[in-house]
Coordinates of C-alpha atoms and ligand atoms in Angstrom, one line a residue:
M1 CA 11.0 -28.6 -26.1
N2 CA 14.4 -29.7 -24.4
Q3 CA 16.0 -28.5 -21.4
E4 CA 18.3 -26.3 -22.8
E5 CA 14.9 -24.2 -24.6
L6 CA 13.7 -24.0 -21.2
R7 CA 16.6 -23.5 -19.4
R8 CA 18.0 -20.6 -22.0
Q9 CA 13.5 -19.4 -21.8
L10 CA 13.7 -19.3 -17.8
Q11 CA 17.6 -16.9 -17.5
Q12 CA 16.2 -14.5 -19.4
L13 CA 13.7 -13.7 -16.9
P14 CA 14.5 -11.9 -13.9
R15 CA 15.6 -13.8 -10.5
L16 CA 17.7 -12.6 -7.7
P17 CA 20.2 -15.5 -6.3
Y18 CA 18.5 -16.8 -3.0
Y19 CA 20.2 -20.3 -3.0
L20 CA 22.5 -22.4 -4.7
A21 CA 21.5 -25.0 -7.0
P22 CA 21.0 -27.7 -7.4
S23 CA 19.8 -29.0 -4.4
P24 CA 20.8 -32.9 -3.1
L25 CA 18.9 -35.8 -4.6
Y26 CA 19.8 -38.9 -3.2
P27 CA 18.2 -42.3 -1.7
L28 CA 17.1 -43.2 1.6
P29 CA 18.4 -46.4 2.6
R30 CA 17.8 -46.9 6.2
L31 CA 14.2 -46.0 5.3
N32 CA 14.0 -48.1 2.4
K33 CA 14.5 -51.0 5.0
V34 CA 12.3 -50.3 7.0
L35 CA 9.6 -49.4 5.1
T36 CA 9.6 -50.9 1.3
R37 CA 11.8 -53.9 1.4
A38 CA 12.3 -54.7 -2.1
A39 CA 9.3 -52.0 -4.2
P40 CA 10.0 -48.4 -4.5
E41 CA 12.6 -47.6 -4.0
I42 CA 12.5 -44.1 -1.6
W43 CA 15.0 -41.0 -2.4
I44 CA 14.7 -37.2 -1.6
K45 CA 14.9 -34.1 -2.8
R46 CA 16.5 -31.6 0.1
D47 CA 14.5 -28.3 -1.2
D48 CA 14.5 -27.3 2.6
E49 CA 18.1 -26.9 2.4
L50 CA 17.3 -23.9 -0.3
G51 CA 17.2 -20.4 0.6
P52 CA 17.5 -17.6 3.0
A53 CA 16.6 -18.1 7.0
F54 CA 16.6 -22.0 7.4
G55 CA 15.2 -22.4 3.7
G56 CA 12.6 -24.5 2.4
N57 CA 10.6 -24.6 -0.9
K58 CA 9.3 -20.5 -1.0
G59 CA 13.1 -19.8 -1.8
R60 CA 12.9 -20.6 -5.4
K61 CA 9.4 -18.8 -5.6
L62 CA 11.4 -15.7 -4.2
A63 CA 13.9 -15.7 -6.5
Y64 CA 11.5 -14.7 -9.2
I65 CA 9.3 -12.7 -7.1
M66 CA 11.5 -10.5 -5.0
A67 CA 12.9 -9.8 -8.2
D68 CA 10.1 -8.4 -9.6
V69 CA 9.3 -6.4 -6.4
L70 CA 12.3 -4.4 -6.9
I71 CA 11.6 -3.8 -10.2
Q72 CA 7.9 -2.6 -10.0
G73 CA 10.7 -0.4 -7.3
K74 CA 8.3 -1.2 -4.2
R75 CA 9.4 -0.4 -0.6
K76 CA 7.2 -2.7 0.7
V77 CA 5.7 -6.6 1.1
I78 CA 2.5 -7.8 2.0
T79 CA 1.8 -11.4 2.1
Y80 CA 0.0 -13.8 4.4
G81 CA -0.5 -17.5 6.1
G82 CA -0.9 -19.7 8.7
L83 CA 0.8 -18.0 12.4
Q84 CA 3.5 -21.1 11.4
S85 CA 3.6 -19.7 7.7
N86 CA 7.4 -20.6 6.5
H87 CA 6.2 -18.4 3.4
A88 CA 6.3 -15.6 5.6
R89 CA 9.9 -16.6 7.5
M90 CA 11.4 -16.5 4.2
T91 CA 9.3 -13.7 2.3
A92 CA 10.8 -11.5 5.7
A93 CA 14.3 -12.6 5.3
A94 CA 13.8 -12.0 2.0
C95 CA 12.9 -8.1 2.5
A96 CA 15.4 -7.7 5.3
A97 CA 18.6 -8.4 2.5
L98 CA 17.1 -5.8 0.4
G99 CA 15.9 -3.2 2.8
L100 CA 12.4 -3.8 2.6
E101 CA 9.4 -3.6 4.1
A102 CA 8.1 -6.8 5.2
H103 CA 4.5 -7.1 6.3
L104 CA 2.8 -10.4 7.4
F105 CA -0.8 -10.7 7.7
F106 CA -2.4 -13.5 10.1
F107 CA -5.9 -13.8 10.6
A108 CA -5.6 -15.4 14.2
R109 CA -5.0 -13.8 17.5
K110 CA -1.5 -12.5 18.4
P111 CA -0.1 -15.4 20.5
P112 CA 1.3 -14.9 23.6
Q113 CA 4.4 -15.8 23.3
L114 CA 6.2 -15.8 19.4
T115 CA 7.6 -18.9 19.0
G116 CA 8.7 -21.1 15.8
N117 CA 8.4 -18.6 12.4
L118 CA 6.6 -16.2 14.9
L119 CA 9.9 -15.9 16.8
L120 CA 12.0 -15.8 13.2
N121 CA 10.3 -13.1 11.8
Q122 CA 10.4 -10.9 14.9
L123 CA 14.0 -11.4 14.9
L124 CA 14.0 -10.6 11.1
G125 CA 12.7 -7.3 11.8
A126 CA 8.9 -7.6 9.7
R127 CA 6.0 -6.7 11.0
M128 CA 3.4 -8.7 11.9
H129 CA -0.4 -8.2 11.9
F130 CA -2.5 -10.1 13.6
I131 CA -6.1 -9.9 13.0
P132 CA -8.1 -12.5 14.6
F133 CA -10.7 -13.3 12.3
G134 CA -10.7 -16.9 9.8
G135 CA -9.3 -14.9 7.0
G136 CA -7.1 -17.2 4.6
G137 CA -7.9 -20.6 3.8
D138 CA -11.2 -21.8 5.5
A139 CA -12.3 -24.0 2.3
F140 CA -15.0 -21.7 1.4
L141 CA -13.7 -19.4 -0.5
T142 CA -10.9 -20.4 -3.4
L143 CA -7.8 -19.3 -3.7
E144 CA -7.7 -16.1 -5.6
A145 CA -10.8 -14.8 -3.7
T146 CA -8.9 -15.2 -0.6
N147 CA -6.2 -13.4 -1.7
R148 CA -8.6 -10.5 -3.1
L149 CA -10.1 -10.5 0.7
V150 CA -7.1 -9.9 2.1
Q151 CA -5.7 -7.3 -0.2
L152 CA -8.7 -5.5 0.9
V153 CA -8.1 -6.0 5.4
A154 CA -3.8 -5.0 4.2
R155 CA -3.6 -2.5 1.9
P156 CA -5.3 -0.1 4.5
R157 CA -3.0 -0.6 6.9
T158 CA 0.2 -0.4 4.9
G159 CA -0.8 2.2 1.9
R160 CA -1.9 1.5 -1.1
S161 CA 1.5 0.7 -2.9
A162 CA 2.5 -2.0 -1.2
Y163 CA 3.4 -5.4 -3.6
F164 CA 0.9 -7.9 -2.4
M165 CA 2.4 -11.7 -3.1
P166 CA -0.2 -14.1 -2.6
V167 CA -0.5 -17.0 0.0
G168 CA 2.4 -19.0 -0.3
G169 CA 3.8 -16.8 -4.0
H170 CA 1.3 -18.5 -5.2
N171 CA 1.4 -16.7 -9.0
V172 CA 3.0 -17.4 -12.3
T173 CA 6.3 -15.4 -11.1
G174 CA 6.5 -17.6 -7.9
C175 CA 5.6 -20.5 -9.5
L176 CA 8.7 -20.2 -12.1
G177 CA 10.8 -20.9 -9.4
Y178 CA 9.5 -24.7 -9.6
V179 CA 9.8 -25.1 -13.6
E180 CA 13.3 -24.8 -13.3
A181 CA 13.5 -27.0 -10.4
A182 CA 11.7 -29.1 -13.0
C183 CA 14.4 -28.7 -15.4
E184 CA 16.3 -29.6 -12.6
I185 CA 15.2 -32.9 -11.6
H186 CA 15.3 -34.0 -15.7
E187 CA 19.0 -33.2 -15.2
Q188 CA 20.0 -35.2 -12.0
V189 CA 17.4 -38.1 -13.3
Q190 CA 19.5 -38.0 -16.2
S191 CA 23.2 -37.8 -14.4
Q192 CA 23.0 -40.0 -12.1
N193 CA 21.1 -42.8 -14.9
L194 CA 17.5 -43.3 -13.0
P195 CA 15.1 -44.6 -15.4
P196 CA 12.8 -41.2 -15.9
E197 CA 9.6 -43.3 -16.7
K198 CA 9.7 -45.2 -13.1
I199 CA 9.7 -41.9 -11.3
T200 CA 6.9 -40.3 -9.0
I201 CA 8.3 -37.0 -7.1
L202 CA 5.9 -36.7 -3.7
T203 CA 5.1 -33.2 -2.5
A204 CA 3.2 -31.3 -0.2
A205 CA 0.6 -29.1 -1.6
G206 CA -0.5 -26.4 0.7
T207 CA -1.3 -23.3 -1.8
G208 CA -0.4 -26.0 -4.8
G209 CA 1.8 -23.3 -6.3
T210 CA 5.2 -26.5 -6.3
L211 CA 3.3 -29.2 -7.2
A212 CA 1.1 -26.8 -10.1
G213 CA 5.1 -25.6 -11.2
L214 CA 6.4 -29.2 -11.3
M215 CA 3.6 -30.3 -13.7
A216 CA 4.4 -27.5 -16.1
G217 CA 7.8 -27.7 -15.7
F218 CA 7.7 -31.7 -17.1
A219 CA 5.3 -31.3 -19.6
L220 CA 7.1 -28.3 -21.0
L221 CA 10.2 -31.2 -21.5
N222 CA 7.5 -34.1 -22.3
S223 CA 9.3 -35.5 -19.3
P224 CA 7.3 -39.1 -18.1
I225 CA 8.6 -38.1 -14.8
R226 CA 4.8 -38.3 -12.7
V227 CA 3.9 -35.7 -9.4
L228 CA 1.4 -36.0 -7.4
G229 CA 0.6 -33.9 -4.9
I230 CA -0.7 -34.4 -1.5
D231 CA -3.2 -31.7 0.4
I232 CA -2.2 -30.8 3.9
G233 CA -4.7 -28.6 4.8
K234 CA -8.4 -29.1 3.3
L235 CA -7.4 -25.3 2.6
W236 CA -9.2 -24.1 -0.9
K237 CA -12.8 -23.8 -2.3
R238 CA -11.6 -25.9 -5.7
F239 CA -8.3 -26.5 -5.7
P240 CA -7.3 -28.5 -8.1
Q241 CA -8.9 -25.9 -10.5
S242 CA -6.7 -23.3 -8.7
I243 CA -3.8 -25.7 -9.6
A244 CA -4.5 -26.0 -13.1
R245 CA -4.9 -22.7 -14.3
L246 CA -1.8 -22.1 -12.2
A247 CA -0.3 -24.7 -14.6
N248 CA -1.7 -23.8 -17.6
E249 CA -0.6 -19.8 -17.6
L250 CA 2.7 -21.0 -16.4
I251 CA 3.4 -23.5 -19.9
K252 CA 1.5 -20.5 -21.9
T253 CA 3.8 -18.1 -20.5
L254 CA 6.7 -20.3 -21.9
H255 CA 5.7 -20.8 -24.9
G256 CA 4.6 -24.4 -24.6
K257 CA 1.7 -26.7 -25.9
K258 CA 0.3 -28.5 -23.6
R259 CA -2.9 -27.4 -21.5
F260 CA -4.4 -29.3 -18.4
A261 CA -8.3 -30.1 -17.4
I262 CA -8.7 -30.1 -14.0
D263 CA -9.0 -34.2 -13.4
D264 CA -5.8 -33.9 -14.5
V265 CA -4.3 -32.6 -11.8
P266 CA -1.9 -35.7 -9.5
L267 CA -3.6 -33.9 -6.2
I268 CA -4.6 -36.4 -3.1
E269 CA -6.7 -34.0 -1.5
R270 CA -8.5 -34.5 2.7
T271 CA -6.7 -38.2 3.1
Y272 CA -3.7 -37.1 4.8
A273 CA -4.2 -33.7 6.1
G274 CA -5.4 -34.8 9.3
P275 CA -8.3 -32.4 11.2
A276 CA -7.7 -29.7 10.3
Y277 CA -4.7 -26.5 8.7
A278 CA -1.8 -26.8 11.1
Q279 CA -3.2 -29.3 13.2
P280 CA -1.0 -32.2 13.6
H281 CA -1.9 -36.0 13.3
P282 CA -0.2 -38.7 14.7
P283 CA 0.3 -40.6 11.1
A284 CA 2.6 -37.6 10.6
I285 CA 4.2 -37.1 14.0
E286 CA 5.1 -40.7 13.4
A287 CA 7.1 -39.8 10.1
I288 CA 9.0 -37.3 11.4
R289 CA 9.9 -39.3 14.2
L290 CA 10.9 -42.6 11.2
L291 CA 13.0 -40.1 9.0
A292 CA 14.7 -38.6 12.2
R293 CA 15.6 -41.8 13.0
Q294 CA 16.1 -43.7 10.5
E295 CA 17.8 -41.0 8.0
G296 CA 18.6 -37.8 10.4
I297 CA 16.4 -35.3 8.7
L298 CA 13.9 -33.4 10.0
L299 CA 10.4 -32.6 8.7
D300 CA 7.4 -30.4 10.2
P301 CA 4.2 -31.2 11.3
V302 CA 2.5 -28.7 9.3
Y303 CA 3.4 -29.9 5.6
T304 CA 5.6 -32.2 5.3
G305 CA 4.8 -34.5 8.1
K306 CA 1.7 -34.7 6.5
A307 CA 2.9 -35.6 3.2
F308 CA 5.3 -37.7 4.2
A309 CA 2.8 -39.4 6.4
G310 CA 0.7 -39.8 2.7
L311 CA 3.7 -41.8 1.1
I312 CA 4.4 -44.4 4.1
N313 CA 0.4 -45.1 3.6
L314 CA 0.9 -45.4 -0.4
V315 CA 3.8 -47.0 -0.4
A316 CA 1.9 -49.7 2.3
H317 CA -1.4 -50.1 -0.1
G318 CA 0.9 -50.8 -2.9
R319 CA 0.4 -48.0 -5.0
F320 CA 3.9 -48.0 -5.9
T321 CA 5.6 -51.5 -6.7
A322 CA 8.8 -52.8 -7.3
G323 CA 10.9 -51.0 -9.8
D324 CA 9.0 -47.9 -8.9
I325 CA 11.4 -45.1 -7.3
L326 CA 9.3 -42.5 -5.4
I327 CA 10.9 -38.7 -5.3
F328 CA 9.9 -37.1 -1.7
L329 CA 10.7 -33.7 -2.0
H330 CA 11.0 -31.7 0.9
T331 CA 10.1 -28.4 1.2
G332 CA 11.3 -27.3 4.5
G333 CA 9.7 -26.8 7.7
F334 CA 11.5 -27.5 10.5
P335 CA 11.5 -24.4 12.6
S336 CA 7.4 -24.6 13.3
L337 CA 8.5 -28.0 15.2
W338 CA 9.6 -25.6 18.5
A339 CA 5.7 -24.7 17.7
Y340 CA 5.2 -28.4 18.2
A341 CA 6.8 -29.3 21.4
D342 CA 3.7 -30.4 23.5
S343 CA 2.8 -32.9 20.5
L344 CA 6.0 -34.1 19.5
L345 CA 7.5 -35.1 22.9
Ligands
PLP1 C1 7.4 -26.5 4.6 C2 6.5 -26.7 3.4 N1 5.7 -27.6 3.1 C3 5.1 -27.1 1.4 C4 4.3 -25.8 1.4 C5 3.7 -26.0 0.3 O1 4.0 -25.5 -1.2 P1 3.4 -24.8 -1.9 O2 2.5 -23.1 -1.1 O3 3.6 -24.5 -3.1 O4 1.6 -25.8 -1.8 C6 4.7 -24.8 2.1 C7 4.0 -23.8 1.5 O5 2.7 -23.7 1.6 C8 6.0 -25.5 3.1 O6 6.0 -24.2 4.0

C-alpha cells in the first residue's frame, strides 16, 4: 500500500500526542571519518528525543497504549522491566501526566540507593514493587509466558482491574508506533533523496517490538529499506518467533498481506549482548565513548551502547560496503548512565 493509505489507517486509531514527530535524521560526518573512511555512510535517527521524561523509543509505543488505557477507563497501570528500565520510567511519566497510578515491577532486590531511572520513577510518583526472584526475562521462558507470569504476581498487589502493559510495550497496540515510524523514515528518505534500496536501519532489540513494528511498516509500504535488530540481552526463549508473530499481527491489523516466517526475522541474537542483560561490556563502553566524543551524542550501557558496538563490529567486518547507508536508530536510555558510573569512569 502507499504511504498515504497507511497514514490514513494509523490516523484512525486512537493515540495521544506525546511527542512532536518527525524525529531528526542526519549523517554523522566525524564518526564516518573515524570508522569507515569510504564505506558505508552512517546516519542517526534521534528517537531518543521523543516522548515524556527524557524520551526514548517508548514514546511512540505509549502514544497508542495510553490512549487504550483511557478508553478502557483504567486508573492503574502495571508494567515491568529491568532495574534501569526506560520503559518503566516513561510509563511512570505518561501515567503522571494523566493522573493515573503507575505500578512498576522489578524482579530484583531494592538497591540501597535509587539512581538513574529508579530515581526518576520516584520523582514521577510511581509505585515501585521490588520482588527478588528471577522473574522478567531469563531465556528460560518466552516473552509471552513471562508476561503471563508477571500478571499473576502483580495483580494481587494492585487489584484485578489494573491495566497490564507488557514488558517494553510489546504488543500490537504499542508497536503501531513503530509502523508509524517506518512511514516517517520512508518520507524522510524520500525528502532527503536517499536511495531506499541502500538503506539498513539498525536498532537495539530488547523485547523486539521496535524491530517488529519497523518490519511490519516497511513490509506494508513495500519498501526496500531493510532493518537489523541487535539482541542486547539474551532474554527470551524463541525470541525470533515472538518478533515474527508480532510483526504479522501488525500487518494483519493494518490489512496487509505479507507474512514473516521465523527465519525472515533480521535479528542478530546473542553475539553483541555481552555477558547478560544490563551487564555492560568493554565494546559497549567503547562505543558510548566514541559517539560521545565524535558527535556529542549520549548512548546508554544497557541498550544502545551494545547495539552501537554491534554496528561498529559489523562495519569493521565488511558487512556493509561502499554506497550502503546505515541508519542507527537511537532509542534513548541515557538516564541509566548514572547507574553505571563505576563502569564508565
Ligand atoms: C533505550 C532502549 N533502547 C531499545 C530498547 C528496546 O526496544 P524494544 O523493546 O522495542 O526491542 C529499549 C527497551 O526495551 C530501550 O529502553
